[in-house]
mmCIF file of C-alpha atoms and ligand atoms in Angstrom:
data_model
loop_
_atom_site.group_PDB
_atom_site.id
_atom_site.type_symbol
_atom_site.label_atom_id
_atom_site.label_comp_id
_atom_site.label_asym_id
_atom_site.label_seq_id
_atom_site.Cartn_x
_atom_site.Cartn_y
_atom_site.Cartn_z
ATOM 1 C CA UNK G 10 3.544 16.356 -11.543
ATOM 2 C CA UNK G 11 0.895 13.977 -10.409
ATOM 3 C CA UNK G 12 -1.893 12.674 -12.763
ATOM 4 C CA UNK G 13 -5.568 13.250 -11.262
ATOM 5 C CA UNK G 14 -8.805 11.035 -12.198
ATOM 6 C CA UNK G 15 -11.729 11.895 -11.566
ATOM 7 C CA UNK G 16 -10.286 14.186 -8.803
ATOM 8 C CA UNK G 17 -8.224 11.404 -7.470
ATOM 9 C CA UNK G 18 -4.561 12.208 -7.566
ATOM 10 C CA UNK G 19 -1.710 9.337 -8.753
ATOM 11 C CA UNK G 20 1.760 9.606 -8.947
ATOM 12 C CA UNK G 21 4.039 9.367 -11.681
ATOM 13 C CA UNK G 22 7.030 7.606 -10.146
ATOM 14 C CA UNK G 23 8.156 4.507 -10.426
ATOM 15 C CA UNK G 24 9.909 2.624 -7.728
ATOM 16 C CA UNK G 25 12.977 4.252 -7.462
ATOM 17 C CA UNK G 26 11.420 7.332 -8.035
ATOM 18 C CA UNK G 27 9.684 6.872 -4.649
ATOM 19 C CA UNK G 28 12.749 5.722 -2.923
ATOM 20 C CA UNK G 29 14.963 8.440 -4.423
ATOM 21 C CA UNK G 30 12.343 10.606 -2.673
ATOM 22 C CA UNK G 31 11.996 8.868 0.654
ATOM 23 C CA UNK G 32 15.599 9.261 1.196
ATOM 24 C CA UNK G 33 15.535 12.618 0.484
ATOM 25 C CA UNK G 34 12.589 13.553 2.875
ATOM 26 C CA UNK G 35 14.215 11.070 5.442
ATOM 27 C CA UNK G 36 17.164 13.217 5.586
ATOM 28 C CA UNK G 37 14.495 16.710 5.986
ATOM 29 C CA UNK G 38 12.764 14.361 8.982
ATOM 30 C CA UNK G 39 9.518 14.596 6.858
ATOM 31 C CA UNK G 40 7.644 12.223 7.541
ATOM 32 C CA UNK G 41 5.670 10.372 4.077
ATOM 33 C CA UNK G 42 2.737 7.934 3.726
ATOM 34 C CA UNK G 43 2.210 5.586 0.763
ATOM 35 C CA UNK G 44 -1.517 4.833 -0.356
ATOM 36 C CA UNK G 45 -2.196 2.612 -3.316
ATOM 37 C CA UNK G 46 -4.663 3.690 -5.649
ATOM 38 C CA UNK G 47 -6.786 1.750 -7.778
ATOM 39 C CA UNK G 48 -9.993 2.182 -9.693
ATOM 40 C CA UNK G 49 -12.267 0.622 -6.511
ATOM 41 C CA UNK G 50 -10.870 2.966 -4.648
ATOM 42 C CA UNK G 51 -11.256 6.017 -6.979
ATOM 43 C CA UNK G 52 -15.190 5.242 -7.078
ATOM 44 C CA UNK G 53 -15.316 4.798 -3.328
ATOM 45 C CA UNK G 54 -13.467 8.483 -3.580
ATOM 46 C CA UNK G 55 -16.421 9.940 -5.473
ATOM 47 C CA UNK G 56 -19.133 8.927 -2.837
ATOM 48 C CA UNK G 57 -16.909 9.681 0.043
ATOM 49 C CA UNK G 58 -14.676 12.597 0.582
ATOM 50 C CA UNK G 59 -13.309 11.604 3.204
ATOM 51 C CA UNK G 60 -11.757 8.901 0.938
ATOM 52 C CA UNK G 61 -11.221 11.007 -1.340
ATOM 53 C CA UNK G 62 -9.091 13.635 0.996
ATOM 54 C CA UNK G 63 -6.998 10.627 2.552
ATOM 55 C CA UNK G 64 -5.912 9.789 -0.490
ATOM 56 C CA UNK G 65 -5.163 13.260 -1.496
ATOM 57 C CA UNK G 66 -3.561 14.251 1.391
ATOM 58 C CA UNK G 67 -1.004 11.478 0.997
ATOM 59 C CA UNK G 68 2.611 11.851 -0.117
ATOM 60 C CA UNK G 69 2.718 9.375 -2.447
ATOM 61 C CA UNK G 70 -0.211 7.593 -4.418
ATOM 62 C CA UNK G 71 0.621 4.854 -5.985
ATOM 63 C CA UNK G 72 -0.713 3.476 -9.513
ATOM 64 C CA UNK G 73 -2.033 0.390 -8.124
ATOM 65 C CA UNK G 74 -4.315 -1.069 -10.050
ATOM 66 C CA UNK G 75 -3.665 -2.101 -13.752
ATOM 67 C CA UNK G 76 -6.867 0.188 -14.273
ATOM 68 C CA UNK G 77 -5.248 3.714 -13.372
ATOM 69 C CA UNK G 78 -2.070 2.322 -16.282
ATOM 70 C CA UNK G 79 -5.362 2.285 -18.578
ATOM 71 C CA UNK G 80 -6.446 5.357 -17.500
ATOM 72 C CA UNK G 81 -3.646 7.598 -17.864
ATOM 73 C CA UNK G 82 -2.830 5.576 -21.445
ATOM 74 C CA UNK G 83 -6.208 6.591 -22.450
ATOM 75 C CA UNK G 84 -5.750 10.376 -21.091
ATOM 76 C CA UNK G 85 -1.870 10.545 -22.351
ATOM 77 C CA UNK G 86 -0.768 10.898 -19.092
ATOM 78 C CA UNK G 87 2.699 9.724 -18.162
ATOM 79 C CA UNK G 88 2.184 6.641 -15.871
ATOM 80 C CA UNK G 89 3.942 3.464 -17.695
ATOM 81 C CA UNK G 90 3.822 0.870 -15.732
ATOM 82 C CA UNK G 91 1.973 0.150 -12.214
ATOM 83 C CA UNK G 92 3.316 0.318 -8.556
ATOM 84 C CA UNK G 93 1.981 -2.269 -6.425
ATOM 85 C CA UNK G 94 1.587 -2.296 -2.835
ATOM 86 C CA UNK G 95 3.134 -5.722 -2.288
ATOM 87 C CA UNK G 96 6.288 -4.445 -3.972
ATOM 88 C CA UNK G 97 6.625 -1.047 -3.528
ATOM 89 C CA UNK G 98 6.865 -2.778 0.179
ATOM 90 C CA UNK G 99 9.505 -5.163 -0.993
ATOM 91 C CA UNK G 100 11.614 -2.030 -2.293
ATOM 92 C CA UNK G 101 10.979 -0.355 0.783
ATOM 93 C CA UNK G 102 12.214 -3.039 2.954
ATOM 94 C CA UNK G 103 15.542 -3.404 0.214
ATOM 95 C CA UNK G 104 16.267 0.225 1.381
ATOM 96 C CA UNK G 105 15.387 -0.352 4.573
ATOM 97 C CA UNK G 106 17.943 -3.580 4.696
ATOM 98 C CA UNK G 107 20.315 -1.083 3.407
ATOM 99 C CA UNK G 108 19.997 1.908 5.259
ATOM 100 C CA UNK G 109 19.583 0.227 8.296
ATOM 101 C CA UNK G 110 16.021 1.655 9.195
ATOM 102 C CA UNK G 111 14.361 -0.445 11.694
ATOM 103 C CA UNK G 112 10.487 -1.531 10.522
ATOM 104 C CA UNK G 113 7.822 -2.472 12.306
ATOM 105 C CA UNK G 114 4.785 -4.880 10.813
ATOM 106 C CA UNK G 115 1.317 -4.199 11.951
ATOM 107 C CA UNK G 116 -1.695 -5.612 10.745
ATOM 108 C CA UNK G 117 -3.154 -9.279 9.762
ATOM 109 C CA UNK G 118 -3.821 -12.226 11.701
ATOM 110 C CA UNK G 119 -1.176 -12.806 14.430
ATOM 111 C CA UNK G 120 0.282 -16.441 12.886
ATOM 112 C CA UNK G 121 0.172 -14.842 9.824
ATOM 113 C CA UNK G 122 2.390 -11.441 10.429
ATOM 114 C CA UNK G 123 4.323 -13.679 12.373
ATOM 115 C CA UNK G 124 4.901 -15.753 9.515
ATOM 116 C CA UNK G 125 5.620 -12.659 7.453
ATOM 117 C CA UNK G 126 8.502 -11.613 9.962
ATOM 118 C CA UNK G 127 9.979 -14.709 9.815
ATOM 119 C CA UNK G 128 9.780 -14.760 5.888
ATOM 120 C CA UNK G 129 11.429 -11.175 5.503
ATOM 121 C CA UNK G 130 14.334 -11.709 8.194
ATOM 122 C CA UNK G 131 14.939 -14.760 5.764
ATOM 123 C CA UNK G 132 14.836 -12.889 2.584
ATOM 124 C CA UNK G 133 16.550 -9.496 3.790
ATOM 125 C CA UNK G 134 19.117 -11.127 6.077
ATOM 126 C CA UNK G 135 20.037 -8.234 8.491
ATOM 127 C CA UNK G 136 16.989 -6.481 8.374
ATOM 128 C CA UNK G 137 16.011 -4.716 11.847
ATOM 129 C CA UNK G 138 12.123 -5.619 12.890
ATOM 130 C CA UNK G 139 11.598 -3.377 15.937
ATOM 131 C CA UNK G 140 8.750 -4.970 16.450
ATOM 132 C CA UNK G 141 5.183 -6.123 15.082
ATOM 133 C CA UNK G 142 1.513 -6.745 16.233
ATOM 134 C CA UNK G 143 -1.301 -8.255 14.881
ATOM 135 C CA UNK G 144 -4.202 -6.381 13.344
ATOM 136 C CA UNK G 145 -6.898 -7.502 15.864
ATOM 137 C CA UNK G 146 -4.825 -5.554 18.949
ATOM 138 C CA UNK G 147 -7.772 -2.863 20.765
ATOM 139 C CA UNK G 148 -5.830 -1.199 22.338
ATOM 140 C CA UNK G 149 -4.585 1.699 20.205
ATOM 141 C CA UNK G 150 -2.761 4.110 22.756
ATOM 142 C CA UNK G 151 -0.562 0.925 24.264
ATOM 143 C CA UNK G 152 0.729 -0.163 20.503
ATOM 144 C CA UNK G 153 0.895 3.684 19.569
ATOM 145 C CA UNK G 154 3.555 3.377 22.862
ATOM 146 C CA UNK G 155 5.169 0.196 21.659
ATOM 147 C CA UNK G 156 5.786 1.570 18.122
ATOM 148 C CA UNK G 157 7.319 4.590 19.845
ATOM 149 C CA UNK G 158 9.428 2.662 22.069
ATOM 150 C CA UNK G 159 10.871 0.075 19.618
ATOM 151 C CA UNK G 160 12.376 2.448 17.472
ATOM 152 C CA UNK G 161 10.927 1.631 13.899
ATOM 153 C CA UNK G 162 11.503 4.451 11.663
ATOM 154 C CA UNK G 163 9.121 2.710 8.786
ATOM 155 C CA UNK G 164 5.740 1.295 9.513
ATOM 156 C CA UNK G 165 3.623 -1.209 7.762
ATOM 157 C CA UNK G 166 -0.272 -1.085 8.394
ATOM 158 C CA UNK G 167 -1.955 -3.951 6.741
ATOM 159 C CA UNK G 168 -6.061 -3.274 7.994
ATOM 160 C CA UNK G 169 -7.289 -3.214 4.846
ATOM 161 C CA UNK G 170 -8.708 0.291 3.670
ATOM 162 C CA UNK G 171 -9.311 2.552 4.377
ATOM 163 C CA UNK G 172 -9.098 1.034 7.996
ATOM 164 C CA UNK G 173 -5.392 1.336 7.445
ATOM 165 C CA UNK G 174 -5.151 4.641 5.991
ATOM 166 C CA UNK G 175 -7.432 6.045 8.705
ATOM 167 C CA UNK G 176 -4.900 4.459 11.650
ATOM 168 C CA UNK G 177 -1.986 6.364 9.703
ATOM 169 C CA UNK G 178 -3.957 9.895 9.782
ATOM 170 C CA UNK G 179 -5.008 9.713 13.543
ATOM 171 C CA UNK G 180 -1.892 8.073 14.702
ATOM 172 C CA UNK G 181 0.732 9.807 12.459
ATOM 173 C CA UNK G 182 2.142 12.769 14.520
ATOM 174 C CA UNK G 183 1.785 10.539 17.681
ATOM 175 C CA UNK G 184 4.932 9.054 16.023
ATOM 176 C CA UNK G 185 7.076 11.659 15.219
ATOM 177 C CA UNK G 186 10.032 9.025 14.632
ATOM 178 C CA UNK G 187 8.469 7.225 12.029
ATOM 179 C CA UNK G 188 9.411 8.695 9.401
ATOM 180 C CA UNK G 189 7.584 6.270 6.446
ATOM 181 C CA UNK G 190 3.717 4.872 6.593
ATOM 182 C CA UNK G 191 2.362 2.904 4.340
ATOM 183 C CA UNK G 192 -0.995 1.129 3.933
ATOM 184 C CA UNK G 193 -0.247 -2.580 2.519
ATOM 185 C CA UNK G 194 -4.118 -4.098 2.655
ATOM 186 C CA UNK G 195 -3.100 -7.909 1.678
ATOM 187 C CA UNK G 196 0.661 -7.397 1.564
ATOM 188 C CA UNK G 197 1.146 -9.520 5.083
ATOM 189 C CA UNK G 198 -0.755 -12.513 3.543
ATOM 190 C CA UNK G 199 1.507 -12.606 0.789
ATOM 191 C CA UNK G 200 4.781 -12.121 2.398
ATOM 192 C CA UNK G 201 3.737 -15.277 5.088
ATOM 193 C CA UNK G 202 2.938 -17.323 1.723
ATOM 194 C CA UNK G 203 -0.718 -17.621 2.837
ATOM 195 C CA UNK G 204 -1.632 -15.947 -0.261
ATOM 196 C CA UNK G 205 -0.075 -16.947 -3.616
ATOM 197 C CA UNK G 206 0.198 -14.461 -5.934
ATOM 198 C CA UNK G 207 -0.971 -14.806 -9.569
ATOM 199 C CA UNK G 208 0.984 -16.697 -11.483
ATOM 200 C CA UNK G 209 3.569 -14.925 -13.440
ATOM 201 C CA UNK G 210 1.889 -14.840 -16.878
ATOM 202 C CA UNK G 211 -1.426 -13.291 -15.796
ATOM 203 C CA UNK G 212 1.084 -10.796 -13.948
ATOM 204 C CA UNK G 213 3.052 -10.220 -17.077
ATOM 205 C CA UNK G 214 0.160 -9.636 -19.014
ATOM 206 C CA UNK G 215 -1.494 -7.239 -15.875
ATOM 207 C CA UNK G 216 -4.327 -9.498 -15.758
ATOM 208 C CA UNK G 217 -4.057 -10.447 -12.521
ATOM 209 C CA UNK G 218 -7.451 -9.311 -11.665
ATOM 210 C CA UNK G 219 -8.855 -12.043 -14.422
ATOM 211 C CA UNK G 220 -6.711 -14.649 -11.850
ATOM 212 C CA UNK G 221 -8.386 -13.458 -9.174
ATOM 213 C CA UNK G 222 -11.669 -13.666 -10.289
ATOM 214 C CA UNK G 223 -11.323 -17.183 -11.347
ATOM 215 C CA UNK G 224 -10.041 -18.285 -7.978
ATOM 216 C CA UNK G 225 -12.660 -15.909 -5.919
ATOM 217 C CA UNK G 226 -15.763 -15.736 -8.216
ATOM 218 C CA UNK G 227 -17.582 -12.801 -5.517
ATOM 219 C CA UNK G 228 -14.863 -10.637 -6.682
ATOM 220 C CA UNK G 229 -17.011 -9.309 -9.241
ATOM 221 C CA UNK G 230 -19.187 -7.067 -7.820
ATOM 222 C CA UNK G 231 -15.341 -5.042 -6.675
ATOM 223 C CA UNK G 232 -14.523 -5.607 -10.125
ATOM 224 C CA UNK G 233 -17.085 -3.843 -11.864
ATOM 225 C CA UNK G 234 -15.774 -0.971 -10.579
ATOM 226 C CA UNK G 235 -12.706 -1.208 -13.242
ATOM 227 C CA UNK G 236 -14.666 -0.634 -15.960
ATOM 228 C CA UNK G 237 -17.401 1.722 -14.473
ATOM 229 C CA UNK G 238 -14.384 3.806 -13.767
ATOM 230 C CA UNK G 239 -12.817 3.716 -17.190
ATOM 231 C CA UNK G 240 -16.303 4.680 -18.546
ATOM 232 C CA UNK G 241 -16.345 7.515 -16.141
ATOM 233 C CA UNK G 242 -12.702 8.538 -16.935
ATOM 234 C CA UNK G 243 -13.894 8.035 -20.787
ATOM 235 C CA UNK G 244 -16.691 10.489 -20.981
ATOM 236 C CA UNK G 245 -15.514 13.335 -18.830
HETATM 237 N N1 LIG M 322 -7.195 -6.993 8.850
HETATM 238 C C1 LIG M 322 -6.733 -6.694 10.113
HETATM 239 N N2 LIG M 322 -7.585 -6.135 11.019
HETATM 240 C C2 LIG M 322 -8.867 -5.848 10.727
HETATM 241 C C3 LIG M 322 -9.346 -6.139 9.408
HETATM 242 C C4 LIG M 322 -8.471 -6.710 8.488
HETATM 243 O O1 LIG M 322 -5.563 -6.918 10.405
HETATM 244 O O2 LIG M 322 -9.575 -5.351 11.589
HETATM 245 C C5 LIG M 322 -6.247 -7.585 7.890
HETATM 246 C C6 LIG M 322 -6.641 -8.921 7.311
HETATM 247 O O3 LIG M 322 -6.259 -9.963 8.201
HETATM 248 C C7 LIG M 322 -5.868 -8.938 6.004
HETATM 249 C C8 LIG M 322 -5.835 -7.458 5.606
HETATM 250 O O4 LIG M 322 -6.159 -6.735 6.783
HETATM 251 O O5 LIG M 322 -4.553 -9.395 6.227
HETATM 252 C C9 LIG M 322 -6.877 -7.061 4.561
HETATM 253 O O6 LIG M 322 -6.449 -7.339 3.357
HETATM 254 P P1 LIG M 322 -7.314 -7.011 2.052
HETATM 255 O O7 LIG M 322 -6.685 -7.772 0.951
HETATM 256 O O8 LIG M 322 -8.775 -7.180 2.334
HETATM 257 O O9 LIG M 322 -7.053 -5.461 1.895
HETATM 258 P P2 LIG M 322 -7.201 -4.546 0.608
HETATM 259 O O10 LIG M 322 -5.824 -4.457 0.061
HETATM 260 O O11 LIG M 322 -8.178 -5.246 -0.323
HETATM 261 O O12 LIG M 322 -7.692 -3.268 1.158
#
């Protein structure tokens, strides 16, 4: 059963619950898209249904930000721990490794997915890239083709959002052989190693956000969403 805030729906599963699902849909031919949720996103939601139906529409929503774990603690709900983007797509590619799914990277600056190709053929040795391209291509019906031809049965769209969800919804049944979508904002960055991720500690403790904000101070004005939302979730 998926948990809904303030109309916004979030799943449940953990990891594995995901993939155990993905398999099983993979098998069916459905196709599934991933979206991460967190709380910026849940307020965007309430100005903008649009937002708010492309995350709803979704398979899978994933309890992104440490502020949907408060959330559903504060509303008993059943999510225990959060689902990142970043590693949801490091699972994914596992299973991918495994199964023997080609993938296909799209999105980010070109020396930086680039980088990120290289990086993953290092750390999943065997993995099949079909193919990737960079997030500045303009020429949507020619990669749409490309995707198509290389074979990739899972697809990584790192825009940003909802730039990246939107590509998914008006490009989805143009790929019929993709079978998995999922929006990765950032995720590129940090698989090339232009990004660092927190340190573990602050990640331990789910305070990544507080590393973040010391290393990008402008951050705040996103971050005051977290606990506008919490208030919202609070008093309704
Ligand atoms: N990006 C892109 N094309 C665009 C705009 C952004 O490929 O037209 C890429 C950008 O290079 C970066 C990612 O999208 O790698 C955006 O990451 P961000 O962390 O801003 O996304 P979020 O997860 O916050 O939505």
């Amino acid at each position: 059963m998926k948990e809904s805030y303030l109309g916004v729906y979030v799943s449940p599963l953990t990891y594995e619950g995901i993939i155990t699902e993905i398999k099983k849909r993979m098998l069916d031919k459905k196709q599934s898209t991933i979206i991460a949720v967190n709380p910026e996103k849940v307020m965007t939601a309430q100005k903008d249904p649009k937002v708010k139906a492309l995350i709803n529409e979704s398979t899978f929503q994933i309890a992104d930000g440490v502020g949907i774990l408060l959330a559903s603690k504060l509303k008993k709900g059943k999510i225990t721990s959060r689902v990142t983007g970043v590693d949801m797509m490091a699972r994914l590619l596992q299973f991918a490794k495994a199964e023997n799914h080609p993938i296909y990277l799209y999105g980010a600056k070109k020396e930086v997915v680039e980088l990120a190709a290289k990086n993953i053929e290092r750390d999943y040795k065997g993995i099949s890239i079909a193919g990737m391209t960079d997030g500045y291509e303009q020429d949507e019906a020619a990669l749409i083709e490309r995707i198509n031809d290389s074979g990739a049965k899972m697809v990584f769209v790192a825009l940003g959002s909802p730039k990246q969800e939107l590509w998914i919804e008006r490009n989805i049944t143009k790929l019929q052989n993709v079978l998995v979508f999922q929006g990765v904002g950032g995720s590129f960055d940090v698989f090339s190693g232009t990004v660092k991720r927190a340190p573990a500690l602050f990640r331990k403790l789910g305070i990544e956000w507080l590393y973040r904000l010391l290393s990008d101070p402008r951050r705040i004005k996103r971050q005051l969403n977290l606990p506008r939302f919490l208030l919202k979730v609070l008093i309704k």
